[in-house]
Amino acid sequence: MKPRDRLRIAMQKSGRLTEPALELLNRCGLTFRQSRDKLFCFGEGEPVDLLLVRDDDIPGLIAQGVCDLGIVGRNVLNEFKGTATDGAAALTEWRPLGFGRCRLSIAVPQEMNYAQPHDLNGMRIATSYPALLNGWLKAQEVDAAVVTLAGSVEIAPKLGTADVICDLVQSGGTLVANQLRETEVLLQSEAVLAGPEALPTDERGDMIELLLKRLDGVIQVRESRLLLLQTSRTSLDAVTRLLPGGPQPTLLPVAGQPDQLMLQALCAGEVSWRQLEEIKKAGAREMFVLPVEKMLA
Ligand code: ATP
Ligand code: ZN
């Protein structure tokens, strides 16, 4: 393979992961010019390009070295790692990305008795994830027949092509609509940044490290809030005790008011009205909760 001086990231062309993946990359300072065939997007600022493909193709493209990284569901990545394809085992999850959350679950017809995995003995299970399902069946010592389907797995029991299913579930609405009941979770999934275990040793490796640092910043601040407030020195202890988790707050003097302090605290999650009201009762005032846009530690 010819050495490349630009990083290439594979992501889903159109589907659930497309928008959030693009938004995440934008937040990392990466913008793209879309080419006419819409398969390849040239990166404008940084030397990072995009390949837009079906999500199922992403792990293979990384394993073959066509792309350096990919944004793909853990379900798709792990299914690929479970196959005997060349290079499949050497792929890894560099970062969980916090969107596209779902789970791979066993679901059975509402009226079927199910108490434990052994109840699946002798059954036909329809799935698009045969490697993950087979791995789980083996670990549970269940002897069932795996029926691999490319799509519409949820209607297999009604069609009589399988007895139960193993499919992705998010809200559970699809299961209810098909009179199915979720009984076991095989995998908790979300979109991940996937790549080879060993980073390239050329400039692309440096670029990946830079990208990972930016990603960490974006992921960390996505849920962070900056809390600003004023408090008297006497109330400081009581106020500090009520602050939501995070690093030590910063204290600043308030000009002309020697007994007052301005407090600045980075909070790991949302700060609720109730929390604010409690902190106010403890003696704080002039309180602000601000979203954090960027952070570089
Ligand atoms: P294509 O193969 O054309 O790229 P797809 O139909 O396989 O698309 P989507 O339905 O867009 O893919 O799902 C992409 C990913 O979104 C899944 O692999 C999974 O990780 C995640 N996902 C989140 N919730 C769900 C859900 N309810 N059903 C299916 N996938 C979900
Ligand atoms: Zn797909």
mmCIF file of C-alpha atoms and ligand atoms in Angstrom:
data_model
loop_
_atom_site.group_PDB
_atom_site.id
_atom_site.type_symbol
_atom_site.label_atom_id
_atom_site.label_comp_id
_atom_site.label_asym_id
_atom_site.label_seq_id
_atom_site.Cartn_x
_atom_site.Cartn_y
_atom_site.Cartn_z
ATOM 1 C CA MET A 1 0.000 0.000 0.000
ATOM 2 C CA LYS A 2 1.309 3.454 -0.961
ATOM 3 C CA PRO A 3 2.125 5.693 1.983
ATOM 4 C CA ARG A 4 -0.400 8.476 2.442
ATOM 5 C CA ASP A 5 0.213 11.860 4.008
ATOM 6 C CA ARG A 6 -3.481 12.498 4.671
ATOM 7 C CA LEU A 7 -5.594 10.742 7.248
ATOM 8 C CA ARG A 8 -8.672 8.939 5.990
ATOM 9 C CA ILE A 9 -11.703 8.332 8.185
ATOM 10 C CA ALA A 10 -14.557 6.052 7.139
ATOM 11 C CA MET A 11 -18.071 6.857 8.298
ATOM 12 C CA GLN A 12 -21.643 5.915 7.456
ATOM 13 C CA LYS A 13 -22.870 7.493 4.248
ATOM 14 C CA SER A 14 -26.489 7.819 5.261
ATOM 15 C CA GLY A 15 -28.066 6.464 8.408
ATOM 16 C CA ARG A 16 -28.369 6.972 12.110
ATOM 17 C CA LEU A 17 -24.685 7.676 12.672
ATOM 18 C CA THR A 18 -24.110 10.116 9.815
ATOM 19 C CA GLU A 19 -25.230 13.399 11.348
ATOM 20 C CA PRO A 20 -23.824 12.959 14.840
ATOM 21 C CA ALA A 21 -20.516 11.700 13.413
ATOM 22 C CA LEU A 22 -20.160 14.720 11.138
ATOM 23 C CA GLU A 23 -21.081 17.064 13.944
ATOM 24 C CA LEU A 24 -18.488 15.490 16.210
ATOM 25 C CA LEU A 25 -15.766 15.847 13.573
ATOM 26 C CA ASN A 26 -16.811 19.467 12.987
ATOM 27 C CA ARG A 27 -16.477 20.127 16.689
ATOM 28 C CA CYS A 28 -12.955 18.733 16.481
ATOM 29 C CA GLY A 29 -12.209 21.451 13.934
ATOM 30 C CA LEU A 30 -12.528 19.232 10.861
ATOM 31 C CA THR A 31 -14.566 20.534 7.933
ATOM 32 C CA PHE A 32 -15.049 18.899 4.550
ATOM 33 C CA ARG A 33 -15.818 19.804 1.005
ATOM 34 C CA GLN A 34 -18.245 17.271 -0.400
ATOM 35 C CA SER A 35 -17.272 15.899 -3.778
ATOM 36 C CA ARG A 36 -19.863 15.268 -6.467
ATOM 37 C CA ASP A 37 -19.994 11.497 -6.098
ATOM 38 C CA LYS A 38 -20.376 12.022 -2.350
ATOM 39 C CA LEU A 39 -18.215 8.994 -1.577
ATOM 40 C CA PHE A 40 -15.112 10.981 -0.764
ATOM 41 C CA CYS A 41 -15.036 14.252 1.174
ATOM 42 C CA PHE A 42 -11.877 16.307 1.034
ATOM 43 C CA GLY A 43 -10.828 17.883 4.345
ATOM 44 C CA GLU A 44 -10.451 21.640 4.086
ATOM 45 C CA GLY A 45 -8.357 22.787 7.030
ATOM 46 C CA GLU A 46 -6.570 19.704 8.336
ATOM 47 C CA PRO A 47 -5.165 16.869 6.201
ATOM 48 C CA VAL A 48 -8.062 14.576 7.102
ATOM 49 C CA ASP A 49 -10.473 13.200 4.473
ATOM 50 C CA LEU A 50 -13.704 11.234 4.788
ATOM 51 C CA LEU A 51 -14.892 8.122 3.025
ATOM 52 C CA LEU A 52 -18.679 7.748 3.127
ATOM 53 C CA VAL A 53 -19.722 4.092 2.992
ATOM 54 C CA ARG A 54 -22.196 1.561 4.368
ATOM 55 C CA ASP A 55 -21.522 1.056 8.055
ATOM 56 C CA ASP A 56 -20.970 -2.692 7.570
ATOM 57 C CA ASP A 57 -17.997 -1.978 5.278
ATOM 58 C CA ILE A 58 -16.158 0.237 7.758
ATOM 59 C CA PRO A 59 -14.235 -2.356 9.815
ATOM 60 C CA GLY A 60 -13.078 -4.112 6.629
ATOM 61 C CA LEU A 61 -11.834 -0.869 5.112
ATOM 62 C CA ILE A 62 -9.747 -0.209 8.215
ATOM 63 C CA ALA A 63 -8.464 -3.797 8.367
ATOM 64 C CA GLN A 64 -7.357 -3.517 4.733
ATOM 65 C CA GLY A 65 -5.627 -0.202 5.383
ATOM 66 C CA VAL A 66 -7.862 1.681 2.949
ATOM 67 C CA CYS A 67 -8.891 3.916 5.860
ATOM 68 C CA ASP A 68 -6.981 4.775 9.023
ATOM 69 C CA LEU A 69 -9.968 5.195 11.327
ATOM 70 C CA GLY A 70 -13.707 4.672 11.247
ATOM 71 C CA ILE A 71 -16.784 5.797 13.136
ATOM 72 C CA VAL A 72 -18.998 2.768 13.541
ATOM 73 C CA GLY A 73 -21.308 1.033 16.004
ATOM 74 C CA ARG A 74 -19.607 -1.274 18.507
ATOM 75 C CA ASN A 75 -22.081 -3.928 17.318
ATOM 76 C CA VAL A 76 -20.688 -3.781 13.771
ATOM 77 C CA LEU A 77 -17.066 -3.589 14.945
ATOM 78 C CA ASN A 78 -17.367 -6.534 17.324
ATOM 79 C CA GLU A 79 -19.259 -8.630 14.794
ATOM 80 C CA PHE A 80 -16.392 -8.079 12.368
ATOM 81 C CA LYS A 81 -13.819 -8.889 15.045
ATOM 82 C CA GLY A 82 -15.720 -12.115 15.651
ATOM 83 C CA THR A 83 -15.184 -13.275 12.065
ATOM 84 C CA ALA A 84 -12.015 -14.962 10.887
ATOM 85 C CA THR A 85 -11.221 -12.237 8.336
ATOM 86 C CA ASP A 86 -7.572 -11.184 7.988
ATOM 87 C CA GLY A 87 -6.697 -8.313 10.306
ATOM 88 C CA ALA A 88 -10.075 -8.405 12.058
ATOM 89 C CA ALA A 89 -8.572 -9.206 15.434
ATOM 90 C CA ALA A 90 -6.119 -6.302 15.227
ATOM 91 C CA LEU A 91 -8.891 -3.685 15.220
ATOM 92 C CA THR A 92 -9.656 -1.807 18.378
ATOM 93 C CA GLU A 93 -11.973 0.752 19.884
ATOM 94 C CA TRP A 94 -10.038 3.982 20.321
ATOM 95 C CA ARG A 95 -12.849 5.963 21.902
ATOM 96 C CA PRO A 96 -16.538 5.436 22.746
ATOM 97 C CA LEU A 97 -18.377 8.408 21.232
ATOM 98 C CA GLY A 98 -21.595 8.604 23.227
ATOM 99 C CA PHE A 99 -24.151 8.533 20.397
ATOM 100 C CA GLY A 100 -25.945 5.772 18.464
ATOM 101 C CA ARG A 101 -26.626 3.981 21.721
ATOM 102 C CA CYS A 102 -28.506 0.694 21.446
ATOM 103 C CA ARG A 103 -28.184 -2.894 22.629
ATOM 104 C CA LEU A 104 -28.020 -6.262 20.949
ATOM 105 C CA SER A 105 -30.679 -8.377 22.615
ATOM 106 C CA ILE A 106 -32.537 -11.633 22.451
ATOM 107 C CA ALA A 107 -36.281 -11.121 22.059
ATOM 108 C CA VAL A 108 -38.912 -13.840 22.202
ATOM 109 C CA PRO A 109 -42.619 -13.890 21.280
ATOM 110 C CA GLN A 110 -44.738 -12.284 24.071
ATOM 111 C CA GLU A 111 -46.457 -15.559 24.926
ATOM 112 C CA MET A 112 -43.327 -17.736 25.023
ATOM 113 C CA ASN A 113 -42.096 -18.880 28.434
ATOM 114 C CA TYR A 114 -38.566 -17.696 28.980
ATOM 115 C CA ALA A 115 -36.659 -17.895 32.227
ATOM 116 C CA GLN A 116 -33.045 -18.512 31.231
ATOM 117 C CA PRO A 117 -30.732 -18.917 28.213
ATOM 118 C CA HIS A 118 -31.160 -22.728 28.283
ATOM 119 C CA ASP A 119 -34.773 -22.218 27.252
ATOM 120 C CA LEU A 120 -33.338 -21.392 23.809
ATOM 121 C CA ASN A 121 -32.014 -24.939 23.337
ATOM 122 C CA GLY A 122 -33.163 -26.385 20.021
ATOM 123 C CA MET A 123 -34.601 -23.078 18.807
ATOM 124 C CA ARG A 124 -33.944 -21.144 15.603
ATOM 125 C CA ILE A 125 -32.651 -17.626 16.290
ATOM 126 C CA ALA A 126 -32.756 -15.023 13.530
ATOM 127 C CA THR A 127 -30.038 -12.350 13.561
ATOM 128 C CA SER A 128 -27.795 -10.091 11.481
ATOM 129 C CA TYR A 129 -25.033 -10.672 14.048
ATOM 130 C CA PRO A 130 -24.170 -14.388 13.758
ATOM 131 C CA ALA A 131 -20.640 -14.077 15.178
ATOM 132 C CA LEU A 132 -21.771 -12.209 18.304
ATOM 133 C CA LEU A 133 -24.751 -14.515 18.773
ATOM 134 C CA ASN A 134 -22.683 -17.679 18.299
ATOM 135 C CA GLY A 135 -20.122 -16.392 20.805
ATOM 136 C CA TRP A 136 -22.842 -15.773 23.380
ATOM 137 C CA LEU A 137 -24.567 -19.124 22.762
ATOM 138 C CA LYS A 138 -21.255 -20.890 23.233
ATOM 139 C CA ALA A 139 -20.521 -19.034 26.467
ATOM 140 C CA GLN A 140 -24.018 -19.894 27.749
ATOM 141 C CA GLU A 141 -23.678 -23.504 26.539
ATOM 142 C CA VAL A 142 -26.876 -23.221 24.552
ATOM 143 C CA ASP A 143 -27.389 -25.383 21.481
ATOM 144 C CA ALA A 144 -29.509 -23.352 19.051
ATOM 145 C CA ALA A 145 -29.602 -22.841 15.270
ATOM 146 C CA VAL A 146 -28.515 -19.395 14.065
ATOM 147 C CA VAL A 147 -30.481 -18.100 11.064
ATOM 148 C CA THR A 148 -28.556 -15.218 9.477
ATOM 149 C CA LEU A 149 -30.744 -12.513 7.916
ATOM 150 C CA ALA A 150 -29.589 -9.246 6.343
ATOM 151 C CA GLY A 151 -32.601 -7.262 7.565
ATOM 152 C CA SER A 152 -36.194 -7.331 8.854
ATOM 153 C CA VAL A 153 -35.108 -9.717 11.582
ATOM 154 C CA GLU A 154 -38.008 -8.669 13.806
ATOM 155 C CA ILE A 155 -40.651 -10.234 11.567
ATOM 156 C CA ALA A 156 -38.912 -13.637 11.308
ATOM 157 C CA PRO A 157 -40.962 -15.260 14.134
ATOM 158 C CA LYS A 158 -44.215 -14.145 12.478
ATOM 159 C CA LEU A 159 -43.029 -15.472 9.117
ATOM 160 C CA GLY A 160 -42.052 -18.731 10.744
ATOM 161 C CA THR A 161 -38.420 -18.547 9.596
ATOM 162 C CA ALA A 162 -37.219 -18.449 13.211
ATOM 163 C CA ASP A 163 -38.576 -18.924 16.741
ATOM 164 C CA VAL A 164 -36.862 -15.986 18.425
ATOM 165 C CA ILE A 165 -34.600 -13.124 17.352
ATOM 166 C CA CYS A 166 -31.335 -11.463 18.327
ATOM 167 C CA ASP A 167 -31.439 -7.848 17.141
ATOM 168 C CA LEU A 168 -30.608 -4.236 17.961
ATOM 169 C CA VAL A 169 -32.989 -2.533 20.356
ATOM 170 C CA GLN A 170 -33.114 1.135 21.224
ATOM 171 C CA SER A 171 -36.468 2.123 22.701
ATOM 172 C CA GLY A 172 -38.069 -1.290 22.371
ATOM 173 C CA GLY A 173 -40.891 0.122 20.239
ATOM 174 C CA THR A 174 -40.169 -2.165 17.295
ATOM 175 C CA LEU A 175 -40.282 -5.204 19.584
ATOM 176 C CA VAL A 176 -43.641 -4.225 21.060
ATOM 177 C CA ALA A 177 -45.028 -3.570 17.572
ATOM 178 C CA ASN A 178 -44.035 -7.131 16.640
ATOM 179 C CA GLN A 179 -45.324 -8.727 19.859
ATOM 180 C CA LEU A 180 -41.816 -9.541 21.033
ATOM 181 C CA ARG A 181 -40.288 -9.300 24.503
ATOM 182 C CA GLU A 182 -36.639 -8.532 25.275
ATOM 183 C CA THR A 183 -35.100 -11.197 27.500
ATOM 184 C CA GLU A 184 -31.298 -10.953 27.349
ATOM 185 C CA VAL A 185 -28.820 -8.194 26.498
ATOM 186 C CA LEU A 186 -25.739 -9.524 24.666
ATOM 187 C CA LEU A 187 -24.012 -6.208 24.055
ATOM 188 C CA GLN A 188 -24.414 -2.548 25.021
ATOM 189 C CA SER A 189 -23.501 -0.559 21.940
ATOM 190 C CA GLU A 190 -22.757 3.000 20.873
ATOM 191 C CA ALA A 191 -20.768 4.584 18.074
ATOM 192 C CA VAL A 192 -17.011 4.225 18.559
ATOM 193 C CA LEU A 193 -13.883 5.487 16.895
ATOM 194 C CA ALA A 194 -12.323 2.304 15.527
ATOM 195 C CA GLY A 195 -8.796 1.844 14.252
ATOM 196 C CA PRO A 196 -5.864 -0.537 14.129
ATOM 197 C CA GLU A 197 -4.355 -1.488 17.484
ATOM 198 C CA ALA A 198 -0.972 -0.244 16.269
ATOM 199 C CA LEU A 199 -1.069 3.341 15.031
ATOM 200 C CA PRO A 200 0.869 4.161 11.845
ATOM 201 C CA THR A 201 4.409 5.260 12.617
ATOM 202 C CA ASP A 202 4.410 8.069 10.010
ATOM 203 C CA GLU A 203 2.748 11.511 10.183
ATOM 204 C CA ARG A 204 -0.646 9.870 10.207
ATOM 205 C CA GLY A 205 0.095 8.476 13.665
ATOM 206 C CA ASP A 206 0.806 12.018 14.900
ATOM 207 C CA MET A 207 -2.417 13.229 13.301
ATOM 208 C CA ILE A 208 -4.385 10.474 14.978
ATOM 209 C CA GLU A 209 -2.931 11.450 18.339
ATOM 210 C CA LEU A 210 -3.864 15.064 17.745
ATOM 211 C CA LEU A 211 -7.375 14.048 16.744
ATOM 212 C CA LEU A 212 -7.744 11.856 19.841
ATOM 213 C CA LYS A 213 -6.754 14.795 22.072
ATOM 214 C CA ARG A 214 -9.322 17.041 20.403
ATOM 215 C CA LEU A 215 -11.952 14.306 20.666
ATOM 216 C CA ASP A 216 -11.252 13.909 24.374
ATOM 217 C CA GLY A 217 -11.743 17.645 24.806
ATOM 218 C CA VAL A 218 -15.010 17.621 22.881
ATOM 219 C CA ILE A 219 -16.375 14.550 24.647
ATOM 220 C CA GLN A 220 -15.376 15.885 28.038
ATOM 221 C CA VAL A 221 -17.000 19.282 27.591
ATOM 222 C CA ARG A 222 -20.108 17.981 25.838
ATOM 223 C CA GLU A 223 -21.730 17.369 29.203
ATOM 224 C CA SER A 224 -19.728 19.898 31.191
ATOM 225 C CA ARG A 225 -21.135 23.134 32.601
ATOM 226 C CA LEU A 226 -19.294 26.069 34.056
ATOM 227 C CA LEU A 227 -20.938 27.301 37.233
ATOM 228 C CA LEU A 228 -20.285 30.917 38.274
ATOM 229 C CA LEU A 229 -21.562 32.412 41.498
ATOM 230 C CA GLN A 230 -20.870 34.913 44.238
ATOM 231 C CA THR A 231 -20.722 34.003 47.886
ATOM 232 C CA SER A 232 -19.618 35.555 51.149
ATOM 233 C CA ARG A 233 -16.506 34.096 52.732
ATOM 234 C CA THR A 234 -18.620 32.870 55.675
ATOM 235 C CA SER A 235 -20.941 30.884 53.371
ATOM 236 C CA LEU A 236 -18.108 29.496 51.264
ATOM 237 C CA ASP A 237 -17.871 26.111 53.019
ATOM 238 C CA ALA A 238 -21.610 25.490 52.887
ATOM 239 C CA VAL A 239 -21.768 26.491 49.217
ATOM 240 C CA THR A 240 -18.731 24.414 48.223
ATOM 241 C CA ARG A 241 -20.183 21.322 49.854
ATOM 242 C CA LEU A 242 -23.229 21.507 47.570
ATOM 243 C CA LEU A 243 -21.329 21.860 44.295
ATOM 244 C CA PRO A 244 -21.900 19.044 41.795
ATOM 245 C CA GLY A 245 -18.847 16.847 41.188
ATOM 246 C CA GLY A 246 -15.844 18.171 39.314
ATOM 247 C CA PRO A 247 -12.360 19.524 39.943
ATOM 248 C CA GLN A 248 -11.669 22.005 42.754
ATOM 249 C CA PRO A 249 -13.422 25.348 42.156
ATOM 250 C CA THR A 250 -11.482 28.547 41.497
ATOM 251 C CA LEU A 251 -11.993 31.506 43.836
ATOM 252 C CA LEU A 252 -11.565 35.133 42.818
ATOM 253 C CA PRO A 253 -11.817 38.343 44.856
ATOM 254 C CA VAL A 254 -14.676 40.751 44.129
ATOM 255 C CA ALA A 255 -13.498 44.363 43.726
ATOM 256 C CA GLY A 256 -14.659 46.648 46.535
ATOM 257 C CA GLN A 257 -16.278 43.806 48.519
ATOM 258 C CA PRO A 258 -13.578 42.144 50.606
ATOM 259 C CA ASP A 259 -15.993 39.696 52.275
ATOM 260 C CA GLN A 260 -17.318 38.453 48.904
ATOM 261 C CA LEU A 261 -15.819 35.859 46.573
ATOM 262 C CA MET A 262 -16.537 34.894 43.015
ATOM 263 C CA LEU A 263 -16.520 31.107 42.573
ATOM 264 C CA GLN A 264 -15.994 29.270 39.321
ATOM 265 C CA ALA A 265 -16.564 25.498 39.134
ATOM 266 C CA LEU A 266 -16.477 23.047 36.256
ATOM 267 C CA CYS A 267 -19.296 20.521 36.714
ATOM 268 C CA ALA A 268 -19.252 17.083 35.107
ATOM 269 C CA GLY A 269 -22.940 17.132 34.151
ATOM 270 C CA GLU A 270 -26.098 19.214 33.925
ATOM 271 C CA VAL A 271 -26.800 21.477 36.921
ATOM 272 C CA SER A 272 -30.485 21.336 37.816
ATOM 273 C CA TRP A 273 -32.744 24.145 39.092
ATOM 274 C CA ARG A 274 -33.110 22.263 42.332
ATOM 275 C CA GLN A 275 -29.337 22.111 42.842
ATOM 276 C CA LEU A 276 -29.095 25.851 42.105
ATOM 277 C CA GLU A 277 -31.843 26.615 44.604
ATOM 278 C CA GLU A 278 -30.074 24.575 47.289
ATOM 279 C CA ILE A 279 -26.780 26.334 46.626
ATOM 280 C CA LYS A 280 -28.559 29.679 46.775
ATOM 281 C CA LYS A 281 -30.095 28.795 50.115
ATOM 282 C CA ALA A 282 -26.583 28.090 51.388
ATOM 283 C CA GLY A 283 -25.674 31.706 50.647
ATOM 284 C CA ALA A 284 -24.756 31.987 46.974
ATOM 285 C CA ARG A 285 -26.107 34.635 44.587
ATOM 286 C CA GLU A 286 -25.589 35.887 41.031
ATOM 287 C CA MET A 287 -25.452 32.333 39.757
ATOM 288 C CA PHE A 288 -24.783 31.427 36.143
ATOM 289 C CA VAL A 289 -24.619 28.008 34.449
ATOM 290 C CA LEU A 290 -22.764 28.140 31.141
ATOM 291 C CA PRO A 291 -22.212 25.453 28.505
ATOM 292 C CA VAL A 292 -18.560 24.741 27.739
ATOM 293 C CA GLU A 293 -17.581 24.872 24.104
ATOM 294 C CA LYS A 294 -13.949 23.806 23.990
ATOM 295 C CA MET A 295 -11.437 22.552 26.499
ATOM 296 C CA LEU A 296 -7.748 21.786 26.172
ATOM 297 C CA ALA A 297 -6.212 20.404 29.327
HETATM 298 P P1 ATP B 1 -26.150 1.045 6.146
HETATM 299 O O1 ATP B 1 -25.784 -0.395 6.179
HETATM 300 O O2 ATP B 1 -26.844 1.468 4.894
HETATM 301 O O3 ATP B 1 -24.997 1.967 6.470
HETATM 302 P P2 ATP B 1 -27.855 0.371 8.427
HETATM 303 O O4 ATP B 1 -29.302 0.219 8.110
HETATM 304 O O5 ATP B 1 -27.030 -0.842 8.660
HETATM 305 O O6 ATP B 1 -27.214 1.322 7.317
HETATM 306 P P3 ATP B 1 -28.574 2.170 10.623
HETATM 307 O O7 ATP B 1 -29.933 1.625 10.808
HETATM 308 O O8 ATP B 1 -28.416 3.591 10.187
HETATM 309 O O9 ATP B 1 -27.640 1.261 9.711
HETATM 310 O O10 ATP B 1 -27.801 1.964 12.011
HETATM 311 C C1 ATP B 1 -26.470 2.286 12.158
HETATM 312 C C2 ATP B 1 -26.040 1.981 13.571
HETATM 313 O O11 ATP B 1 -26.819 2.739 14.477
HETATM 314 C C3 ATP B 1 -26.237 0.561 14.037
HETATM 315 O O12 ATP B 1 -25.209 -0.303 13.608
HETATM 316 C C4 ATP B 1 -26.223 0.728 15.543
HETATM 317 O O13 ATP B 1 -24.893 0.792 16.012
HETATM 318 C C5 ATP B 1 -26.862 2.094 15.741
HETATM 319 N N1 ATP B 1 -28.256 2.037 16.228
HETATM 320 C C6 ATP B 1 -28.750 2.779 17.247
HETATM 321 N N2 ATP B 1 -30.032 2.483 17.470
HETATM 322 C C7 ATP B 1 -30.396 1.560 16.608
HETATM 323 C C8 ATP B 1 -31.628 0.873 16.331
HETATM 324 N N3 ATP B 1 -32.722 1.082 17.042
HETATM 325 N N4 ATP B 1 -31.643 0.004 15.320
HETATM 326 C C9 ATP B 1 -30.546 -0.201 14.568
HETATM 327 N N5 ATP B 1 -29.366 0.414 14.795
HETATM 328 C C10 ATP B 1 -29.281 1.285 15.802
HETATM 329 ZN ZN ZN B 2 -25.544 -1.563 7.806
#
